[in-house]
Amino acid sequence: MISVKNIYKNFGKLEVLKGVSCEIDKGEKIVVIGPSGSGKSTFLRCINLLEHPTYGEVWVDDDLVTPVDPYLHFDVIKVSDTYKKLFAAAKAQGTGQSDDELSTDIIMKIKREDLLKKHEGKEYHALMKQIYKDNALNINLARQRIGMVFQQFNLFNNLSVLDNITLGPIKLLKKSKAEAEEKAYALLDRIGLRDKANAFPQQLSGGQKQRIAIVRALAMDPEIMLFDEPTSALDPEMVGEVLDVMKELAASGMTMVVVTHEMGFAREVATRVLFMDEGKILEENTPDVFFTQPKNDRLKDFLSKVL
Amino acid sequence: MDFSGKIDRFMVTLIDKGAYTKVLAGLRNTVTIAVVGLLIGIMIGTLIAIIRVVPKNNPVVRVLDKLATVYVAFFRGTPIMVQLLLGYYILFPLLNIKLSSLVVCVLIFGFNSGAYVSEIMRSGIQSVDPGQMEAGRALGFGYGRTMMKIVVPQAVKNILPTLGNEFISLIKETSVVNFVGAMDLYNAFSYIGSSNYEFMVPYLAMALIYIVMVLLITGLIKLMEKRLRASDKR
Ligand SMILES: Nc1ncnc2c1ncn2[C@@H]1O[C@H](COP(=O)(O)OP(=O)(O)OP(=O)(O)O)[C@@H](O)[C@H]1O
Ligand SMILES: [Mg+2]
């Protein structure tokens, strides 16, 4: 349902992701672990494009949500001045190839030798612009299908709990207020916080905030939920209540990608555990194998520290 | 003539000879210009502030940003009286727009205030946790909608006291609108002064009115701050 293909991400000179690929299927619960600074958050944020990958693609079902790399798309190459010039020249020479063969050869040559320049004519720019525009729309639409829960909760401070939950469904999914509120109350019941519907975020404990942040994302009926260290900012006594909500969510069949330091959660819930270090996925496996028979030395080292 | 005599003559002119209508008209203009000016200023200021904080990743935004910089530099770099004169005698006549001096004042005060409010609003927007924008984007809202629904309301709350100070500045600055012929407190009290050949009491009264207005507004701001602090603790 989501496929991340060979993603690179640089912040200026700093290379944070160095070729990360990952196929996430419906119903999977993927837990990502790794040392601080290894790029776990960046990886997660690339999935819903809160960070734009420097290179590589993110697909949500059949929609490409990352901007287009012109070299990956024949249509773009075909309208460039470079292509037209090469094509006309080859035609004039008369190589005896069919137009289709000629076209493929030239496209391959352009890709191989990196011949596209910045200025490739009006048509090229118009097409790129159109693709970017479609992409921008795609990104917002794709994000509606991808829920995200942050370490710092990020509830909207200017809105009540109920409004936090219903804002997206009403404005983005065009639900009626009544319908959205009904759903919000049902979700609040699920986490036992119905009585907080009219409270403001400042009045809630960390654990309550995080549970409501989860519910806010769920109200959009996402196909997948991303969690970035959802319990790291919580007092120890509140970690359990948030993990319980996440376990229940997992049991209900939600597709989840969770960055966390909670190894117990990984063991219990994950269908697959990924180990990231220095911008790469160094090992991935089912939790039983992952924790008992780690292969990578750095993973062994890491596990010996955290277990 | 002693002081109480001066006051008596002032009161006679003010009340019996009906000069109070002029004072009331001046007061009304002062308040109108300041209030409507501030509202226009908030609209322009918010727009400029957003232009200045958005990521500069397309040429249109970069051009708008440059224009905004020039706009702010002009309105902060020249006295409001000069702006009034330029507007009233040059800009609007050139554009062939006929406006009463009061409307010109309201507009120019709005434009001027927009420049100041943009700086206030920008710092307000920057004081809002970036996580708020991220959460909005992650739900699927565009940049603009997240800005207007989530970030700006929080920014406004943070800067309300500063906006109050801007309002006070506007009130005080309205004392120059008579340069383009709008009736204000200065006109009204000068009129009383020249009809009595006595300016001390009228001008003292004028100062008193300004002080009372400013104190009232200051009080309101304090009250608002207190309310806001209480709502933060909720
Ligand atoms: N917006 C940014 N600008 C510059 N550098 C960044 C940015 N975001 C992350 N980085 C850098 O990228 C690297 C990886 O960061 P990331 O947050 O992805 O790591 P992480 O694995 O989530 O770590 P942690 O466990 O501490 O959350 C770090 O060195 C970080 O400083
Ligand atoms: Mg992180």
Short mmCIF file of C-alpha atoms in Angstrom, two decimals, chain A residues 21-180:
data_model
loop_
_atom_site.label_atom_id
_atom_site.label_comp_id
_atom_site.label_asym_id
_atom_site.label_seq_id
_atom_site.Cartn_x
_atom_site.Cartn_y
_atom_site.Cartn_z
CA SER A 21 13.51 1.29 0.57
CA CYS A 22 10.53 -0.25 2.25
CA GLU A 23 7.33 -1.91 1.13
CA ILE A 24 4.51 -1.57 3.62
CA ASP A 25 1.57 -3.88 3.09
CA LYS A 26 -1.93 -3.50 4.41
CA GLY A 27 -2.26 -4.59 8.02
CA GLU A 28 1.46 -4.64 8.75
CA LYS A 29 2.80 -3.24 12.00
CA ILE A 30 6.32 -2.07 11.37
CA VAL A 31 8.46 -0.95 14.27
CA VAL A 32 11.57 1.08 13.51
CA ILE A 33 14.38 1.15 16.04
CA GLY A 34 17.88 2.57 15.96
CA PRO A 35 20.24 4.92 17.72
CA SER A 36 19.54 8.64 18.05
CA GLY A 37 20.27 10.57 14.89
CA SER A 38 20.12 7.51 12.66
CA GLY A 39 17.33 9.05 10.55
CA LYS A 40 14.27 7.27 11.95
CA SER A 41 12.14 10.41 12.21
CA THR A 42 13.34 11.64 8.85
CA PHE A 43 12.35 8.33 7.27
CA LEU A 44 8.90 8.51 8.82
CA ARG A 45 8.46 12.14 7.80
CA CYS A 46 9.44 11.31 4.24
CA ILE A 47 6.54 8.86 4.04
CA ASN A 48 3.99 11.66 4.37
CA LEU A 49 6.30 14.20 2.82
CA LEU A 50 6.70 16.43 5.85
CA GLU A 51 10.27 16.16 4.58
CA HIS A 52 10.81 16.04 0.85
CA PRO A 53 13.24 13.33 -0.15
CA THR A 54 16.23 14.65 -2.06
CA TYR A 55 15.99 11.64 -4.32
CA GLY A 56 13.75 8.64 -4.61
CA GLU A 57 10.05 7.98 -4.72
CA VAL A 58 7.17 7.49 -2.34
CA TRP A 59 4.05 5.77 -3.65
CA VAL A 60 0.74 5.56 -1.86
CA ASP A 61 -1.13 2.77 -3.56
CA ASP A 62 -0.78 3.75 -7.21
CA ASP A 63 -0.13 7.44 -6.65
CA LEU A 64 3.35 8.84 -6.81
CA VAL A 65 3.48 11.57 -4.16
CA THR A 66 7.09 12.65 -4.46
CA PRO A 67 7.93 15.22 -7.13
CA VAL A 68 8.86 13.78 -10.44
CA ASP A 69 12.40 13.07 -11.42
CA PRO A 70 12.37 13.99 -15.12
CA TYR A 71 14.76 11.17 -15.90
CA LEU A 72 12.24 8.64 -14.68
CA HIS A 73 9.50 9.78 -17.04
CA PHE A 74 9.65 9.41 -20.77
CA ASP A 75 6.91 11.96 -21.35
CA VAL A 76 9.02 14.65 -19.79
CA ILE A 77 12.12 13.74 -21.76
CA LYS A 78 10.12 13.63 -24.99
CA VAL A 79 9.03 17.26 -24.84
CA SER A 80 12.51 18.58 -24.06
CA ASP A 81 14.50 20.57 -26.63
CA THR A 82 17.41 18.17 -26.27
CA TYR A 83 15.27 15.22 -27.28
CA LYS A 84 13.74 17.06 -30.21
CA LYS A 85 17.15 18.11 -31.51
CA LEU A 86 18.60 14.61 -31.20
CA PHE A 87 15.54 13.08 -32.80
CA ALA A 88 15.59 15.48 -35.73
CA ALA A 89 19.32 14.89 -36.23
CA ALA A 90 18.92 11.11 -36.15
CA LYS A 91 16.00 11.32 -38.57
CA ALA A 92 18.07 13.38 -40.97
CA GLN A 93 20.83 10.81 -40.83
CA GLY A 94 18.38 8.07 -41.68
CA THR A 95 19.46 5.14 -39.54
CA GLY A 96 16.75 2.89 -40.85
CA GLN A 97 15.21 2.38 -37.39
CA SER A 98 11.51 2.81 -36.82
CA ASP A 99 10.43 5.99 -35.01
CA ASP A 100 9.69 4.03 -31.86
CA GLU A 101 13.08 2.37 -31.76
CA LEU A 102 14.79 5.66 -32.45
CA SER A 103 12.81 7.34 -29.72
CA THR A 104 13.72 4.69 -27.15
CA ASP A 105 17.39 4.87 -28.08
CA ILE A 106 17.46 8.62 -27.69
CA ILE A 107 15.63 8.58 -24.38
CA MET A 108 18.09 5.99 -23.08
CA LYS A 109 21.01 8.05 -24.32
CA ILE A 110 19.64 11.16 -22.59
CA LYS A 111 19.14 9.29 -19.34
CA ARG A 112 22.49 7.57 -19.50
CA GLU A 113 24.50 10.65 -20.29
CA ASP A 114 22.47 13.03 -18.14
CA LEU A 115 21.80 15.40 -21.03
CA LEU A 116 18.77 17.34 -19.77
CA LYS A 117 19.55 20.94 -19.00
CA LYS A 118 17.79 23.48 -16.89
CA HIS A 119 16.18 25.22 -19.83
CA GLU A 120 14.45 22.78 -22.04
CA GLY A 121 11.85 24.95 -23.64
CA LYS A 122 8.32 26.02 -22.92
CA GLU A 123 6.62 22.69 -23.39
CA TYR A 124 9.00 20.95 -20.99
CA HIS A 125 8.46 23.58 -18.32
CA ALA A 126 4.72 23.55 -18.74
CA LEU A 127 4.66 19.77 -18.30
CA MET A 128 6.94 19.86 -15.27
CA LYS A 129 4.81 22.61 -13.78
CA GLN A 130 1.66 20.62 -14.36
CA ILE A 131 3.22 17.55 -12.78
CA TYR A 132 4.34 19.54 -9.77
CA LYS A 133 0.87 21.03 -9.44
CA ASP A 134 -0.81 17.64 -9.58
CA ASN A 135 1.75 16.49 -7.06
CA ALA A 136 1.01 19.27 -4.64
CA LEU A 137 -2.66 18.30 -4.70
CA ASN A 138 -1.70 14.67 -4.42
CA ILE A 139 0.37 15.36 -1.36
CA ASN A 140 -2.51 16.92 0.56
CA LEU A 141 -4.85 14.16 -0.53
CA ALA A 142 -2.31 11.47 0.25
CA ARG A 143 -1.75 12.93 3.70
CA GLN A 144 -5.45 12.62 4.44
CA ARG A 145 -4.95 8.88 4.08
CA ILE A 146 -1.86 8.82 6.31
CA GLY A 147 -2.36 9.59 9.99
CA MET A 148 0.58 10.91 11.97
CA VAL A 149 1.22 11.05 15.69
CA PHE A 150 4.08 13.19 16.98
CA GLN A 151 6.34 12.92 19.97
CA GLN A 152 5.15 16.34 21.16
CA PHE A 153 1.44 15.59 20.48
CA ASN A 154 0.91 18.84 18.56
CA LEU A 155 -2.75 19.19 19.40
CA PHE A 156 -4.10 22.49 18.08
CA ASN A 157 -3.85 24.76 21.10
CA ASN A 158 -6.51 27.17 19.89
CA LEU A 159 -9.17 24.48 19.56
CA SER A 160 -11.09 22.36 22.02
CA VAL A 161 -10.57 18.61 22.05
CA LEU A 162 -13.76 18.11 20.05
CA ASP A 163 -12.75 20.71 17.46
CA ASN A 164 -9.28 19.19 17.22
CA ILE A 165 -10.89 15.91 16.26
CA THR A 166 -13.61 17.23 13.95
CA LEU A 167 -11.67 19.94 12.08
CA GLY A 168 -10.19 17.56 9.51
CA PRO A 169 -13.32 15.50 8.88
CA ILE A 170 -15.48 18.62 8.49
CA LYS A 171 -13.14 20.74 6.37
CA LEU A 172 -11.33 18.06 4.41
CA LEU A 173 -13.70 15.13 4.22
CA LYS A 174 -16.72 17.45 3.99
CA LYS A 175 -18.60 15.61 6.69
CA SER A 176 -21.50 17.33 8.42
CA LYS A 177 -20.81 18.72 11.87
CA ALA A 178 -23.23 16.27 13.46
CA GLU A 179 -21.69 13.31 11.71
CA ALA A 180 -18.15 14.37 12.59
#
